[in-house]
GROMACS .gro file of C-alpha atoms in nm:
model
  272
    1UNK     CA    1   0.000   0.000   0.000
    2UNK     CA    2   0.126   0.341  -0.065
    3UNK     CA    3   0.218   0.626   0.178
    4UNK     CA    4  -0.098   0.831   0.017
    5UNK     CA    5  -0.340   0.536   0.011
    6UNK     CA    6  -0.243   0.427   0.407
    7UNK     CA    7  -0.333   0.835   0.481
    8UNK     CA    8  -0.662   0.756   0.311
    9UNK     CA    9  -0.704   0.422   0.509
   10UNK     CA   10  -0.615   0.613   0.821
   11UNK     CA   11  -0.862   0.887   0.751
   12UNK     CA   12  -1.157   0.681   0.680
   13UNK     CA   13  -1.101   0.542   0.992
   14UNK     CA   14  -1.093   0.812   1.205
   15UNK     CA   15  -1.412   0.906   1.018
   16UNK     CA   16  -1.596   0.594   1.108
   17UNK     CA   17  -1.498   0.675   1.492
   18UNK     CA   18  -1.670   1.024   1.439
   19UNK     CA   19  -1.995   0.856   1.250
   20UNK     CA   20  -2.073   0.559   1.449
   21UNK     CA   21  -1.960   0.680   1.794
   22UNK     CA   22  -2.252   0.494   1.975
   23UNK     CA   23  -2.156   0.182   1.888
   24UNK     CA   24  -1.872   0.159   2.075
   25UNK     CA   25  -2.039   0.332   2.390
   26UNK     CA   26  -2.330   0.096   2.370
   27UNK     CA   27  -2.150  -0.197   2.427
   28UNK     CA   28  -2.079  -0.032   2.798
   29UNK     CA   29  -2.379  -0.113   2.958
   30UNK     CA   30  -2.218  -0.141   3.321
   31UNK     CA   31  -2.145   0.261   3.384
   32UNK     CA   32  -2.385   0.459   3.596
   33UNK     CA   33  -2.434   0.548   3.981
   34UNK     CA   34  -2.547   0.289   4.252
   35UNK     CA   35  -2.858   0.447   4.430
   36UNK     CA   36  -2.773   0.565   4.766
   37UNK     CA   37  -2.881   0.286   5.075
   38UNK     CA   38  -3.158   0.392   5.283
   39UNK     CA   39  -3.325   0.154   5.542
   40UNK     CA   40  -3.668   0.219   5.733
   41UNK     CA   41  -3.634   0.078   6.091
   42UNK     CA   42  -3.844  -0.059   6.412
   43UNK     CA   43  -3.865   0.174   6.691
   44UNK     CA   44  -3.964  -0.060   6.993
   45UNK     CA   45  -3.649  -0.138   7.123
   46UNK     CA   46  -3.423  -0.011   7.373
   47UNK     CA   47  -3.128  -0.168   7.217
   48UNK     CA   48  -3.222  -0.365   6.929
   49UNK     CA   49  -3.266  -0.202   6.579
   50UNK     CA   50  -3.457  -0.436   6.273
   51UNK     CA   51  -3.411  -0.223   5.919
   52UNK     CA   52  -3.650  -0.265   5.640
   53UNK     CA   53  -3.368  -0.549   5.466
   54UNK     CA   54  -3.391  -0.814   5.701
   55UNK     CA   55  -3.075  -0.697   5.953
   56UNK     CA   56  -3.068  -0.689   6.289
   57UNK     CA   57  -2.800  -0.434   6.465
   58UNK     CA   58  -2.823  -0.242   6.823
   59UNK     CA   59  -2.908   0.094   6.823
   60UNK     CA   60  -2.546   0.192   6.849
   61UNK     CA   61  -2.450   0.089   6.506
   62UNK     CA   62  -2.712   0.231   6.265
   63UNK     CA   63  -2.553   0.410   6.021
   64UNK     CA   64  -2.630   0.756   6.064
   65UNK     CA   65  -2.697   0.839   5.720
   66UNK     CA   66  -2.854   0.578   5.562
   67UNK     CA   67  -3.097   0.441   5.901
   68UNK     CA   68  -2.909   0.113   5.795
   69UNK     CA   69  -2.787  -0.172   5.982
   70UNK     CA   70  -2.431  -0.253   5.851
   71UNK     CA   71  -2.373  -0.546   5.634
   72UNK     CA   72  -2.283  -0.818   5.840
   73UNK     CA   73  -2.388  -1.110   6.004
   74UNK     CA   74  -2.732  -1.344   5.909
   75UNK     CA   75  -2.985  -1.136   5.704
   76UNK     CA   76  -3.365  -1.262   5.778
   77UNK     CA   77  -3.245  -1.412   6.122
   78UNK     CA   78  -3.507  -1.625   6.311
   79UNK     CA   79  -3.242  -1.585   6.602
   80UNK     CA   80  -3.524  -1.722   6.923
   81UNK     CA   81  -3.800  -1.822   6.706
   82UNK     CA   82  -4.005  -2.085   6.701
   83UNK     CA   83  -4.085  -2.142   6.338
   84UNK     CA   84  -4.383  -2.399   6.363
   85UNK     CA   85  -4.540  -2.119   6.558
   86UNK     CA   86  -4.392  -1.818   6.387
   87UNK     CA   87  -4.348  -1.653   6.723
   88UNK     CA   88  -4.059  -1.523   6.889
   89UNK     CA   89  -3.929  -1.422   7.205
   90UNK     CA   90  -3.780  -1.067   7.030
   91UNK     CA   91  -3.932  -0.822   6.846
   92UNK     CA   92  -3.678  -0.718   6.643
   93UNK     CA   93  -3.583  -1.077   6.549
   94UNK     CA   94  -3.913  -1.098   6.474
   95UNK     CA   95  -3.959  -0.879   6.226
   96UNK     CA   96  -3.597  -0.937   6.059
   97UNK     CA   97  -3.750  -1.334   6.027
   98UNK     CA   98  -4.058  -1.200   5.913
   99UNK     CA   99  -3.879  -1.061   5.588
  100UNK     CA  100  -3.808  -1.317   5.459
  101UNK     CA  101  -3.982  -1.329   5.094
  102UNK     CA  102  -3.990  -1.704   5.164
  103UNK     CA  103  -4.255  -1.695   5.460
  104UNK     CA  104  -4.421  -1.356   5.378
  105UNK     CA  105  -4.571  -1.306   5.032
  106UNK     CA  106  -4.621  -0.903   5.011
  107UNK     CA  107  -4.957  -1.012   4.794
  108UNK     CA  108  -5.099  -1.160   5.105
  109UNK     CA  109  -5.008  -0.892   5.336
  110UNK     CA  110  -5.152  -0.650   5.119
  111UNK     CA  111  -5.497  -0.768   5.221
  112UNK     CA  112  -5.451  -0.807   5.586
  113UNK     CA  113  -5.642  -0.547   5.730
  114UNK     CA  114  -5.438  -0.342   6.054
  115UNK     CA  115  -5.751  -0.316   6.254
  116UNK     CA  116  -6.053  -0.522   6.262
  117UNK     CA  117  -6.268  -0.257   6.147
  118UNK     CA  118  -6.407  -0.331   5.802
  119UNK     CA  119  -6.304   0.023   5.784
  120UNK     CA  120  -5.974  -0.040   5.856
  121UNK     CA  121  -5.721   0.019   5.592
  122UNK     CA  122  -5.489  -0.269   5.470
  123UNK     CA  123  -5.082  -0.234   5.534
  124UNK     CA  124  -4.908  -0.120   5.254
  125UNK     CA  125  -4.576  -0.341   5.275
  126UNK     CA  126  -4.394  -0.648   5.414
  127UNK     CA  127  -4.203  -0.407   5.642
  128UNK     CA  128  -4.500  -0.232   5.775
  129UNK     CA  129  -4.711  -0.575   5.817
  130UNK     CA  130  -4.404  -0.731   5.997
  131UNK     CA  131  -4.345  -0.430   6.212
  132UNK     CA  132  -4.741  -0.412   6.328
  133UNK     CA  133  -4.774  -0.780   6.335
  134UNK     CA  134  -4.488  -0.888   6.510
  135UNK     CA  135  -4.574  -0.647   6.815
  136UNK     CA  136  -4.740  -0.771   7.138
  137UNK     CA  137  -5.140  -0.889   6.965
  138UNK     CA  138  -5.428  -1.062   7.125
  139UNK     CA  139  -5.330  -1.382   6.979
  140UNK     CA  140  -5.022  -1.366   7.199
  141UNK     CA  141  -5.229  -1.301   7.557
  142UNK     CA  142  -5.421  -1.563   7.814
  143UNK     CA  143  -5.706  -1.361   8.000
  144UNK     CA  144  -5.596  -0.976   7.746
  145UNK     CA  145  -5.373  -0.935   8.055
  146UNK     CA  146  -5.108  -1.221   8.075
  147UNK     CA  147  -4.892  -1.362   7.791
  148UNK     CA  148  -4.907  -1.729   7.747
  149UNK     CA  149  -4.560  -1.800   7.634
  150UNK     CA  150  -4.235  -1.573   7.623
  151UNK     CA  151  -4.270  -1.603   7.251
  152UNK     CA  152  -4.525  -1.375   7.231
  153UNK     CA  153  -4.417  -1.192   6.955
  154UNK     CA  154  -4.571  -1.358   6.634
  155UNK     CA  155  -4.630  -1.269   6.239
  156UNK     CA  156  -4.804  -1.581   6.103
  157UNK     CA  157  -5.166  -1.496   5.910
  158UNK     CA  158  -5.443  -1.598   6.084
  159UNK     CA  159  -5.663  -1.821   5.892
  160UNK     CA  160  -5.987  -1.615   5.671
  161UNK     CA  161  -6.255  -1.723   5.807
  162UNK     CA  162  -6.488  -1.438   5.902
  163UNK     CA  163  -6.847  -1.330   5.881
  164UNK     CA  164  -6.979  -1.438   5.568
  165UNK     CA  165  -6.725  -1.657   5.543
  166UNK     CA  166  -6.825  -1.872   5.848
  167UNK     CA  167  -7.202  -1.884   5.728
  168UNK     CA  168  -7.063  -2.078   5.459
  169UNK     CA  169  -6.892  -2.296   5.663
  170UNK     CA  170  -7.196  -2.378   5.849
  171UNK     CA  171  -7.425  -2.431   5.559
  172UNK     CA  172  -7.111  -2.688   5.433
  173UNK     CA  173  -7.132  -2.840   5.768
  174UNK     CA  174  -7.519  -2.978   5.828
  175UNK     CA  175  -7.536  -3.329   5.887
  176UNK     CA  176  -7.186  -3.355   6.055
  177UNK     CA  177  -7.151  -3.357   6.409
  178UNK     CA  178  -6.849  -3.123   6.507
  179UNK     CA  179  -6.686  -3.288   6.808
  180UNK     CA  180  -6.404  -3.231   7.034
  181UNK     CA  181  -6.221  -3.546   7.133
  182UNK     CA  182  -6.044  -3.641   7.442
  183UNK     CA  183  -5.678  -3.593   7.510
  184UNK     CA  184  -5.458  -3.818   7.235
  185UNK     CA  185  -5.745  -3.956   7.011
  186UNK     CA  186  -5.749  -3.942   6.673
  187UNK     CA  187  -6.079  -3.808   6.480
  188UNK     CA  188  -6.124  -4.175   6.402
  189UNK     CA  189  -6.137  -4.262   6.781
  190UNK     CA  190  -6.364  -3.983   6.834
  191UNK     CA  191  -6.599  -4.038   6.589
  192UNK     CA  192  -6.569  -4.444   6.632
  193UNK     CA  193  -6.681  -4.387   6.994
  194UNK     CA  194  -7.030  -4.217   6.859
  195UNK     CA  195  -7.078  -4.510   6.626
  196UNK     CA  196  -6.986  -4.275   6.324
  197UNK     CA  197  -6.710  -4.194   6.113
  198UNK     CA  198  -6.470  -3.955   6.112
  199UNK     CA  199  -6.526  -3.730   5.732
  200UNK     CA  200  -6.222  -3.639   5.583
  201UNK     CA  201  -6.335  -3.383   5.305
  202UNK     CA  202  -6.497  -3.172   5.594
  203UNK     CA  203  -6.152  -3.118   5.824
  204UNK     CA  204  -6.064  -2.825   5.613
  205UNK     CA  205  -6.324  -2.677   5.725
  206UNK     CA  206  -6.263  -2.691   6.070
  207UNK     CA  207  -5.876  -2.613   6.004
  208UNK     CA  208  -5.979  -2.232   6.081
  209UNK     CA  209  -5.934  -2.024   6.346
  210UNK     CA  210  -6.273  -1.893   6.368
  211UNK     CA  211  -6.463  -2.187   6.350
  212UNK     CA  212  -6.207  -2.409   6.646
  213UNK     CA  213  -6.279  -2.073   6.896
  214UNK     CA  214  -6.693  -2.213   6.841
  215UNK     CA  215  -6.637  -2.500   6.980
  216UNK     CA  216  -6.292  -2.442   7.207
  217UNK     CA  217  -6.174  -2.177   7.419
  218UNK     CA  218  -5.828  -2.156   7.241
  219UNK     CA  219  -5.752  -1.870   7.534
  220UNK     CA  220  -5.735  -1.587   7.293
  221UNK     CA  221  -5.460  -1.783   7.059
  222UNK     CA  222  -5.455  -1.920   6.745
  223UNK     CA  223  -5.106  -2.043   6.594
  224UNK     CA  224  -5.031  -2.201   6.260
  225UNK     CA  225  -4.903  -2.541   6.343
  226UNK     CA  226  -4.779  -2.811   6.171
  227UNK     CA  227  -4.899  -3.192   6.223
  228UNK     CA  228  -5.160  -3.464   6.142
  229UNK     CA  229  -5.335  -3.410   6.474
  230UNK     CA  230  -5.467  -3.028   6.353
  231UNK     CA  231  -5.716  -2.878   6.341
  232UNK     CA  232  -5.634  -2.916   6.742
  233UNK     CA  233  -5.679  -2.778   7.059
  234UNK     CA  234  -5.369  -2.821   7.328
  235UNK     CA  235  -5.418  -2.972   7.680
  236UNK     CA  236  -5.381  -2.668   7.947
  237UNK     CA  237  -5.114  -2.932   8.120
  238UNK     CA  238  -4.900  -2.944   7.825
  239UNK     CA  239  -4.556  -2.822   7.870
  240UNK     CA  240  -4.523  -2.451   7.807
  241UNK     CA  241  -4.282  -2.473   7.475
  242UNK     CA  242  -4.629  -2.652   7.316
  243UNK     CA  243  -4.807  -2.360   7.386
  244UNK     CA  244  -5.107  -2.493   7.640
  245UNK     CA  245  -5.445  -2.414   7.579
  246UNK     CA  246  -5.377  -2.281   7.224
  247UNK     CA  247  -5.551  -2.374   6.947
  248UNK     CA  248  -5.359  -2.541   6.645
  249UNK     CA  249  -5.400  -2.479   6.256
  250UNK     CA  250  -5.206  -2.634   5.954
  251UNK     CA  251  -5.168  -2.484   5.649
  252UNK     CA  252  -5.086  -2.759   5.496
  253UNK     CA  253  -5.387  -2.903   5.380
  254UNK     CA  254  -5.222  -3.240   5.245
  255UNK     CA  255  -5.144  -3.292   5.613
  256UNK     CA  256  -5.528  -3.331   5.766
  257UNK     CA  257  -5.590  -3.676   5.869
  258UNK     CA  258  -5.892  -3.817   6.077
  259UNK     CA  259  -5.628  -4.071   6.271
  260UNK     CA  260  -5.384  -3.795   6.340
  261UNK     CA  261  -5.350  -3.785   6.727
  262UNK     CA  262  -5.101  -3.626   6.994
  263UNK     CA  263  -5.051  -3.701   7.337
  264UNK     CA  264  -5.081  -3.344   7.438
  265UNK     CA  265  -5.391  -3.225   7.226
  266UNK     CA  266  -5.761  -3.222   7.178
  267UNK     CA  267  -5.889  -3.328   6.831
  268UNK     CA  268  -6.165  -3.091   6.676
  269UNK     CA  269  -6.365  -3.362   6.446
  270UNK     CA  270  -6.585  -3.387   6.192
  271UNK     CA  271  -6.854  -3.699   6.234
  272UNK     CA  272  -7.129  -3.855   6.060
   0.00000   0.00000   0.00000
């Protein structure tokens, strides 16, 4: 090639750079700024601080600017939780195990009312549900004076059954006899006692909170549970990690069964 046509080669080169500038830029697709952290918090503790991320940090600690705890240690911790329950014996642990996107769904919380009120409006985040729920509710008091376990500090959804709701459940119901069984027996036993049998297809129905507190006291407390004995009501002798006098729910509906029994609980059962 010549000295003149190199020049040319050169200069149609530095052309193309001029003409087709964004081609080159485009393929850098990693330049920009990182938005800047910021963190909503609980305010309940005295030393204890749950951001809207999962962390738990004492007070000390928050970063100043952002209202963040720092990055370190166990995000979502369940740090003295019981998670058949959901409850805990800390607030802010509470909350931070809460937030976890694999226990709460933010399109169930969503529809959770705050107050009972039909007027009541619904909470507007995980954080915000987590934060209300997790503090000190009547499903976490014997007598509305007198906690019945020092994990009294819970977040698990209450079953749906309400008003119109419960109608229906009644009207599903005729022709079964709803009974509570004795200590240990299984809805078979119970049912087998009255010369009837225990009716599989209609424990879901009883597997709500609404409809056990009809026929048991439950003291004010409702817990999701997990076992073949639910839905179940638990002996006021049982030992106080198995919550006495609570009433049990599953939300696993796979796992109703009518010869599902435990030593330390009362069978509610459907029989016909």
């Amino acid at each position: 090639m010549s000295t003149s046509g190199f020049s040319l080669f050169l200069a149609v080169l530095h052309l193309m750079g001029f003409l087709f500038p964004l081609r080159v830029s485009a393929i850098r697709k990693d330049i920009g700024f990182l938005e800047e952290r910021s963190c909503r918090t609980t305010v309940q503790g005295r030393y204890l601080i749950s951001d809207d991320e999962g962390n738990v940090c004492d007070a000390l600690s928050l970063e100043s600017r952002t209202r963040c705890c720092p990055w370190k240690g166990e995000r979502f911790s369940c740090h003295g939780c019981n998670l058949l329950s959901q409850c805990c014996n800390s607030y802010e642990f509470c909350v931070s195990c809460c937030l976890n996107p694999s226990r709460t769904l933010l399109e169930k919380v969503v529809k959770v009312k705050v107050a009972k009120p039909d007027t009541a409006g619904t909470y507007k985040s995980v954080f915000d549900f987590c934060a209300g729920r997790c503090r000190h509710n009547s499903e976490s008091v014997v007598h509305e004076n007198a906690y019945h376990s020092e994990f009294h500090h819970c977040f698990s959804l209450t079953s749906n059954a309400s008003g119109a709701n419960l109608t229906q459940v009644e009207t599903r119901l005729l022709g079964i006899d709803v009974i509570v069984g004795s200590q240990g027996d299984s809805c078979d036993a119970v049912c087998k006692s009255r010369g009837q049998l225990c009716v599989m297809n209609k424990l879901s129905l009883l597997n709500q909170c609404d409809v056990m507190k009809r026929y048991m006291t439950c003291k004010g407390s409702c817990l999701a549970s997990a076992g073949a004995d639910q839905p179940a009501e638990v002996v006021e002798d049982a030992p106080r990690d198995l919550y006495p006098g609570a009433c049990l729910y599953t939300r696993t509906q796979s796992m109703l069964s009518c010869d599902g029994s435990h030593q330390q609980t009362r069978r509610l059962c459907p029989c016909a």
